[in-house]
Each structure stands twice: as structure tokens, then as C-alpha cells.
Tab-separated table of C-alpha atoms in Angstrom:
chain	number	residue	atom	x	y	z
A	1	UNK	CA	20.400	34.220	-65.922
A	2	UNK	CA	20.172	33.944	-69.663
A	3	UNK	CA	18.065	30.835	-70.291
A	4	UNK	CA	15.709	31.696	-73.121
A	5	UNK	CA	13.301	28.777	-72.912
A	6	UNK	CA	12.716	28.458	-69.199
A	7	UNK	CA	10.590	30.348	-66.651
A	8	UNK	CA	12.397	32.519	-64.128
A	9	UNK	CA	14.301	30.241	-61.746
A	10	UNK	CA	12.565	29.760	-58.411
A	11	UNK	CA	9.302	31.387	-59.525
A	12	UNK	CA	6.162	30.193	-57.748
A	13	UNK	CA	3.658	29.492	-60.504
A	14	UNK	CA	0.756	30.030	-58.072
A	15	UNK	CA	1.854	33.646	-57.640
A	16	UNK	CA	2.314	34.482	-61.314
A	17	UNK	CA	0.430	37.226	-63.070
A	18	UNK	CA	1.566	36.346	-66.600
A	19	UNK	CA	3.556	33.484	-68.048
A	20	UNK	CA	4.935	33.592	-71.585
A	21	UNK	CA	5.889	30.236	-73.077
A	22	UNK	CA	7.785	29.833	-76.340
A	23	UNK	CA	6.356	32.981	-77.919
A	24	UNK	CA	7.580	33.725	-81.431
A	25	UNK	CA	6.562	36.344	-83.969
A	26	UNK	CA	7.717	36.808	-87.559
A	27	UNK	CA	6.526	39.757	-89.627
A	28	UNK	CA	7.341	40.168	-93.325
A	29	UNK	CA	10.063	37.544	-93.042
A	30	UNK	CA	11.730	39.188	-90.045
A	31	UNK	CA	11.830	37.422	-86.667
A	32	UNK	CA	10.678	39.944	-84.048
A	33	UNK	CA	10.511	37.476	-81.148
A	34	UNK	CA	12.125	34.036	-80.998
A	35	UNK	CA	10.912	31.385	-78.558
A	36	UNK	CA	10.565	33.759	-75.597
A	37	UNK	CA	9.630	32.247	-72.223
A	38	UNK	CA	9.291	34.447	-69.136
A	39	UNK	CA	7.384	34.677	-65.858
A	40	UNK	CA	5.855	37.863	-64.426
A	41	UNK	CA	5.184	37.619	-60.697
A	42	UNK	CA	1.925	38.813	-59.181
A	43	UNK	CA	2.158	41.944	-57.048
A	44	UNK	CA	5.561	42.934	-58.453
A	45	UNK	CA	6.814	45.519	-60.928
A	46	UNK	CA	8.665	43.879	-63.803
A	47	UNK	CA	10.596	45.927	-66.352
A	48	UNK	CA	11.124	44.952	-69.977
A	49	UNK	CA	14.357	46.557	-71.178
A	50	UNK	CA	16.614	46.349	-74.212
A	51	UNK	CA	17.863	48.344	-77.175
A	52	UNK	CA	15.517	49.796	-79.792
A	53	UNK	CA	14.033	47.000	-81.889
A	54	UNK	CA	14.727	44.330	-79.283
A	55	UNK	CA	11.075	43.266	-79.199
A	56	UNK	CA	10.076	44.544	-75.771
A	57	UNK	CA	7.088	46.668	-76.873
A	58	UNK	CA	5.943	43.887	-79.209
A	59	UNK	CA	6.065	41.392	-76.350
A	60	UNK	CA	3.992	43.736	-74.185
A	61	UNK	CA	1.409	44.065	-76.976
A	62	UNK	CA	1.189	40.273	-77.217
A	63	UNK	CA	0.700	40.023	-73.451
A	64	UNK	CA	-1.997	42.714	-73.698
A	65	UNK	CA	-3.751	40.863	-76.565
A	66	UNK	CA	-3.128	43.812	-78.880
A	67	UNK	CA	-0.900	41.734	-81.166
A	68	UNK	CA	-1.036	38.070	-82.125
A	69	UNK	CA	1.938	35.727	-82.195
A	70	UNK	CA	2.938	32.945	-84.611
A	71	UNK	CA	3.848	30.440	-81.924
A	72	UNK	CA	3.757	29.871	-78.189
A	73	UNK	CA	1.192	30.854	-75.589
A	74	UNK	CA	0.540	33.518	-72.948
A	75	UNK	CA	-1.129	32.708	-69.629
A	76	UNK	CA	-2.731	35.037	-67.106
A	77	UNK	CA	-3.463	33.635	-63.653
A	78	UNK	CA	-2.713	30.181	-65.028
A	79	UNK	CA	-5.260	30.468	-67.863
A	80	UNK	CA	-4.490	31.074	-71.538
A	81	UNK	CA	-5.229	34.711	-72.288
A	82	UNK	CA	-7.099	33.522	-75.363
A	83	UNK	CA	-9.680	31.894	-73.076
A	84	UNK	CA	-10.864	35.251	-71.682
A	85	UNK	CA	-13.590	37.223	-73.415
A	86	UNK	CA	-12.641	40.833	-74.135
A	87	UNK	CA	-14.552	42.392	-71.249
A	88	UNK	CA	-13.347	39.880	-68.649
A	89	UNK	CA	-9.734	40.407	-69.725
A	90	UNK	CA	-10.126	44.210	-69.621
A	91	UNK	CA	-11.521	44.015	-66.118
A	92	UNK	CA	-8.357	42.245	-64.982
A	93	UNK	CA	-5.666	43.800	-67.187
A	94	UNK	CA	-5.233	47.467	-68.153
A	95	UNK	CA	-2.935	48.442	-71.015
A	96	UNK	CA	-1.415	51.867	-71.757
A	97	UNK	CA	0.274	52.111	-75.195
A	98	UNK	CA	3.094	54.499	-76.053
A	99	UNK	CA	0.974	56.904	-78.072
A	100	UNK	CA	-2.078	57.876	-76.048
A	101	UNK	CA	-2.751	61.332	-77.493
A	102	UNK	CA	-3.555	64.484	-75.576
A	103	UNK	CA	-7.117	63.645	-74.543
A	104	UNK	CA	-8.283	66.702	-76.485
A	105	UNK	CA	-11.522	68.263	-75.302
A	106	UNK	CA	-11.808	66.057	-72.210
A	107	UNK	CA	-11.478	67.018	-68.586
A	108	UNK	CA	-9.300	64.878	-66.347
A	109	UNK	CA	-12.393	63.448	-64.639
A	110	UNK	CA	-13.935	62.540	-68.012
A	111	UNK	CA	-10.743	60.816	-69.118
A	112	UNK	CA	-10.474	58.865	-65.883
A	113	UNK	CA	-14.141	57.849	-66.209
A	114	UNK	CA	-13.277	56.117	-69.501
A	115	UNK	CA	-11.554	53.482	-67.367
A	116	UNK	CA	-14.968	52.268	-66.224
A	117	UNK	CA	-15.976	51.205	-69.747
A	118	UNK	CA	-15.237	47.468	-69.224
A	119	UNK	CA	-17.675	47.465	-66.314
A	120	UNK	CA	-20.714	49.120	-67.885
A	121	UNK	CA	-20.146	49.155	-71.664
A	122	UNK	CA	-20.954	51.866	-74.169
A	123	UNK	CA	-24.683	51.956	-73.383
A	124	UNK	CA	-24.540	50.972	-69.746
A	125	UNK	CA	-25.547	53.252	-66.886
A	126	UNK	CA	-22.773	55.040	-65.004
A	127	UNK	CA	-23.439	53.902	-61.440
A	128	UNK	CA	-22.542	55.251	-58.030
A	129	UNK	CA	-19.832	52.583	-57.862
A	130	UNK	CA	-18.373	53.872	-61.129
A	131	UNK	CA	-18.303	57.413	-59.720
A	132	UNK	CA	-16.687	56.128	-56.532
A	133	UNK	CA	-13.941	54.368	-58.507
A	134	UNK	CA	-13.258	57.518	-60.542
A	135	UNK	CA	-12.955	59.684	-57.430
A	136	UNK	CA	-10.787	57.046	-55.760
A	137	UNK	CA	-8.460	56.984	-58.789
A	138	UNK	CA	-8.203	60.785	-58.784
A	139	UNK	CA	-7.306	60.738	-55.093
A	140	UNK	CA	-4.771	57.912	-55.397
A	141	UNK	CA	-2.963	59.734	-58.200
A	142	UNK	CA	-3.227	63.114	-56.438
A	143	UNK	CA	-5.168	64.595	-59.338
A	144	UNK	CA	-8.125	65.923	-57.330
A	145	UNK	CA	-7.106	69.574	-57.889
A	146	UNK	CA	-6.938	68.989	-61.658
A	147	UNK	CA	-10.185	67.007	-62.036
A	148	UNK	CA	-12.007	69.731	-63.964
A	149	UNK	CA	-9.016	70.862	-66.032
A	150	UNK	CA	-8.769	69.960	-69.706
A	151	UNK	CA	-6.244	67.179	-70.186
A	152	UNK	CA	-4.377	69.064	-72.922
A	153	UNK	CA	-3.630	71.926	-70.488
A	154	UNK	CA	-1.657	69.663	-68.153
A	155	UNK	CA	2.112	69.241	-68.077
A	156	UNK	CA	3.587	66.030	-69.492
A	157	UNK	CA	3.927	64.424	-66.094
A	158	UNK	CA	0.428	65.438	-65.011
A	159	UNK	CA	-0.987	64.093	-68.282
A	160	UNK	CA	0.688	60.721	-67.780
A	161	UNK	CA	-0.703	60.620	-64.252
A	162	UNK	CA	-4.169	61.224	-65.706
A	163	UNK	CA	-3.817	58.272	-68.090
A	164	UNK	CA	-2.559	56.080	-65.257
A	165	UNK	CA	-5.518	57.255	-63.142
A	166	UNK	CA	-7.786	56.013	-65.945
A	167	UNK	CA	-6.172	52.568	-65.610
A	168	UNK	CA	-6.602	52.701	-61.824
A	169	UNK	CA	-10.308	53.503	-62.278
A	170	UNK	CA	-10.508	50.400	-64.461
A	171	UNK	CA	-9.998	48.557	-61.165
A	172	UNK	CA	-7.789	45.924	-62.768
A	173	UNK	CA	-5.248	43.707	-61.069
A	174	UNK	CA	-2.449	44.244	-63.587
A	175	UNK	CA	-1.088	47.310	-65.408
A	176	UNK	CA	0.794	46.998	-68.709
A	177	UNK	CA	2.664	50.242	-69.442
A	178	UNK	CA	4.593	50.814	-72.682
A	179	UNK	CA	7.303	53.436	-72.130
A	180	UNK	CA	5.160	55.790	-70.009
A	181	UNK	CA	8.167	58.051	-69.353
A	182	UNK	CA	9.660	58.234	-72.863
A	183	UNK	CA	8.671	61.867	-73.548
A	184	UNK	CA	9.226	63.175	-70.025
A	185	UNK	CA	12.083	65.064	-68.395
A	186	UNK	CA	13.888	63.488	-65.456
A	187	UNK	CA	11.698	65.138	-62.807
A	188	UNK	CA	8.495	63.915	-64.437
A	189	UNK	CA	9.994	60.467	-64.993
A	190	UNK	CA	10.613	60.220	-61.264
A	191	UNK	CA	7.097	61.476	-60.557
A	192	UNK	CA	5.410	58.921	-62.815
A	193	UNK	CA	7.529	55.934	-61.768
A	194	UNK	CA	7.159	56.808	-58.088
A	195	UNK	CA	3.401	56.837	-58.631
A	196	UNK	CA	3.480	53.444	-60.357
A	197	UNK	CA	5.497	51.923	-57.523
A	198	UNK	CA	3.236	53.430	-54.855
A	199	UNK	CA	0.102	52.126	-56.583
A	200	UNK	CA	1.639	48.677	-56.905
A	201	UNK	CA	2.482	48.584	-53.219
A	202	UNK	CA	-0.762	50.113	-51.926
A	203	UNK	CA	-3.169	48.193	-54.183
A	204	UNK	CA	-1.140	45.012	-54.709
A	205	UNK	CA	-1.052	45.612	-58.458
A	206	UNK	CA	1.092	43.573	-60.818
A	207	UNK	CA	2.897	45.873	-63.252
A	208	UNK	CA	4.778	45.118	-66.474
A	209	UNK	CA	6.517	48.229	-67.781
A	210	UNK	CA	8.688	48.855	-70.835
A	211	UNK	CA	11.591	51.179	-69.992
A	212	UNK	CA	14.668	52.434	-71.819
A	213	UNK	CA	16.643	53.577	-68.785
A	214	UNK	CA	18.244	50.620	-67.004
A	215	UNK	CA	18.926	52.735	-63.911
A	216	UNK	CA	15.261	53.711	-63.634
A	217	UNK	CA	14.354	50.046	-64.005
A	218	UNK	CA	16.767	49.134	-61.211
A	219	UNK	CA	15.431	51.870	-58.958
A	220	UNK	CA	11.699	51.227	-59.326
A	221	UNK	CA	11.273	47.600	-60.388
A	222	UNK	CA	11.465	44.287	-58.544
A	223	UNK	CA	12.612	42.280	-61.555
A	224	UNK	CA	14.062	42.998	-64.974
A	225	UNK	CA	13.671	40.985	-68.173
A	226	UNK	CA	16.069	42.084	-70.932
A	227	UNK	CA	15.528	41.336	-74.616
A	228	UNK	CA	18.088	41.521	-77.389
A	229	UNK	CA	17.272	40.781	-81.012
A	230	UNK	CA	14.005	39.148	-80.024
A	231	UNK	CA	15.413	36.685	-77.484
A	232	UNK	CA	15.853	36.805	-73.707
A	233	UNK	CA	19.309	38.192	-72.988
A	234	UNK	CA	18.992	38.205	-69.189
A	235	UNK	CA	16.391	37.906	-66.454
A	236	UNK	CA	16.678	38.562	-62.741
A	237	UNK	CA	16.647	41.095	-59.947
A	238	UNK	CA	18.186	44.550	-60.524
A	239	UNK	CA	21.307	43.453	-58.631
A	240	UNK	CA	21.651	40.403	-60.877
A	241	UNK	CA	21.107	42.341	-64.106
A	242	UNK	CA	23.323	45.326	-63.285
A	243	UNK	CA	26.558	43.390	-63.711
A	244	UNK	CA	29.280	44.175	-66.270
A	245	UNK	CA	28.917	41.026	-68.324
A	246	UNK	CA	25.116	41.078	-68.325
A	247	UNK	CA	24.954	44.744	-69.346
A	248	UNK	CA	27.450	44.299	-72.161
A	249	UNK	CA	25.475	41.302	-73.409
A	250	UNK	CA	22.218	43.315	-73.362
A	251	UNK	CA	23.439	46.588	-74.863
A	252	UNK	CA	26.524	45.554	-76.822
A	253	UNK	CA	28.803	48.146	-75.239
A	254	UNK	CA	31.211	48.093	-72.300
A	255	UNK	CA	29.441	49.214	-69.129
A	256	UNK	CA	30.414	49.364	-65.495
A	257	UNK	CA	28.498	49.526	-62.215
A	258	UNK	CA	28.865	51.499	-59.006
A	259	UNK	CA	26.838	51.638	-55.773
A	260	UNK	CA	24.218	54.378	-55.550
A	261	UNK	CA	25.529	57.027	-53.119
A	262	UNK	CA	22.247	57.199	-51.176
A	263	UNK	CA	20.237	54.053	-51.981
A	264	UNK	CA	21.031	50.359	-51.779
A	265	UNK	CA	20.831	49.874	-55.547
A	266	UNK	CA	23.504	49.686	-58.259
A	267	UNK	CA	24.056	52.348	-60.922
A	268	UNK	CA	25.181	51.473	-64.449
A	269	UNK	CA	27.240	53.711	-66.695
A	270	UNK	CA	29.135	53.456	-69.971
A	271	UNK	CA	32.789	52.784	-69.211
């Protein structure tokens, strides 16, 4: 499926988290995104993939209201995202950028508690419900034993779990994650993506995640949207995307596919 100006075929609009319609962005004379239209289903994990500079992180920032666009519109739950005030949007949608820092000087519990900001504000009282949500997030991410550790003393995978726990404490319905595994080794990538999938399934969260590794996207995501040069190169299930022609169109090199030896998913490799 390579239609650039049409929602995902067969999508039920009543079950959408986000819908992007005709989004375009030009910066300093360079077209970053060109008339992008995509659907993101509620309760599913959707990957944004593509080569460096394809526009995937920029699209996520636009969805998260961290970046404006020149044309088109973004909808959340059927409403334009521009119609939400900042606090209402933050209560529904949690965004984790690529560069989050080390959380210097903060314990894991203090970092996770920052996720409650949209609910009580800078001067608001931290309530029993806030404390309950923090402890629940620590438990869901299996960070209870690390709650009083300084964030900067954690391993890379543990640190990413702490940031994701902060988003869970935010008690939102949708997580937007920009390359949360980019600086991690393979074991910690598996740890973080397994956590994201488990949280999505257990809490019914909608997740939009930018990933570089197409095989990780196929393993952990329900749907994949691929960008190339700022346009939609392909959109579909992992089985539909991991095809020779689709992969070559996305990445510009010859690739082949084989069945996973243990799981019912395809594996892509450079041929």
C-alpha cells in the first residue's frame, strides 16, 4: 500500500487515535514532509520507519504538537489537535523525545512523579491519587527496586524504562516515542520494546514509535508506516511491509525476506 493521500485502507475512523491529513512542512526552502495522510489506530502500536532524514521524527513532533506544519491537519480522537488546550492534550497524549538527558540529581521516583504535572500543575498539591499513579507506574515497569536510585546510576535500558514509567504515570491514553532504543544494545532494545508492547496490551494504550530497525518494528508493532523523502512510501501490517519490492522502495537497496525460525513473523535482510 503506497497511497500517499489516503487513510489506511479499511481503517475504522471511530477507533482511530490520530489521523494525519495532507500534512506538509517546508523549512528553509526544503520540503521535509509532503502531503502526508495516515491513520493511527487506537489500542495498537504503530511504527514510523524510514531512512535518516525521511521525516519520521518530524512527523511525530507534529503529532505531539512540538512542531507546527505549513499545511494539513492532525486529529486526535476525531478532534483537531489544535482544539485542545495544553493541559488537556498532555493528559491524553504523552511524548518522549530522542534526547531526554540523564535525569541528573533525581531519583527514579522523583522522575516518574514528573509525569503527574499535567494533573496538578507547578503549584498544585501532590495528592494521594498522584502518589498512587507513581507507584503503579513503578510497578508496571518493574522499577520498584530502583525507586530510590539516582537516575544517572541506572543502565541505559533501566533509564529508558524510568522515562517510560514517567509517561505511564501521566496516565495518558497514547504514547509517542521517538527512537527510544537508538542508544541501546540489542538486549536493552528487546527489554524496552517488550515493555512498550506489554503496557499497550495491559492498559489499552495507543503507541506511535519511531524505529530504525525494520525487524524490531515487525516483531513488536501491529502496523508500520514507512516514509521516504517526506512522503508515504508504504503502509500496512508487518507482513505487508516486509516484502522485497516494498523494502527496496523504502530503503533504496535490494532486500530479501525469510520466515523467523521461532516466531510467525518475517525477517528482512540485505540481499
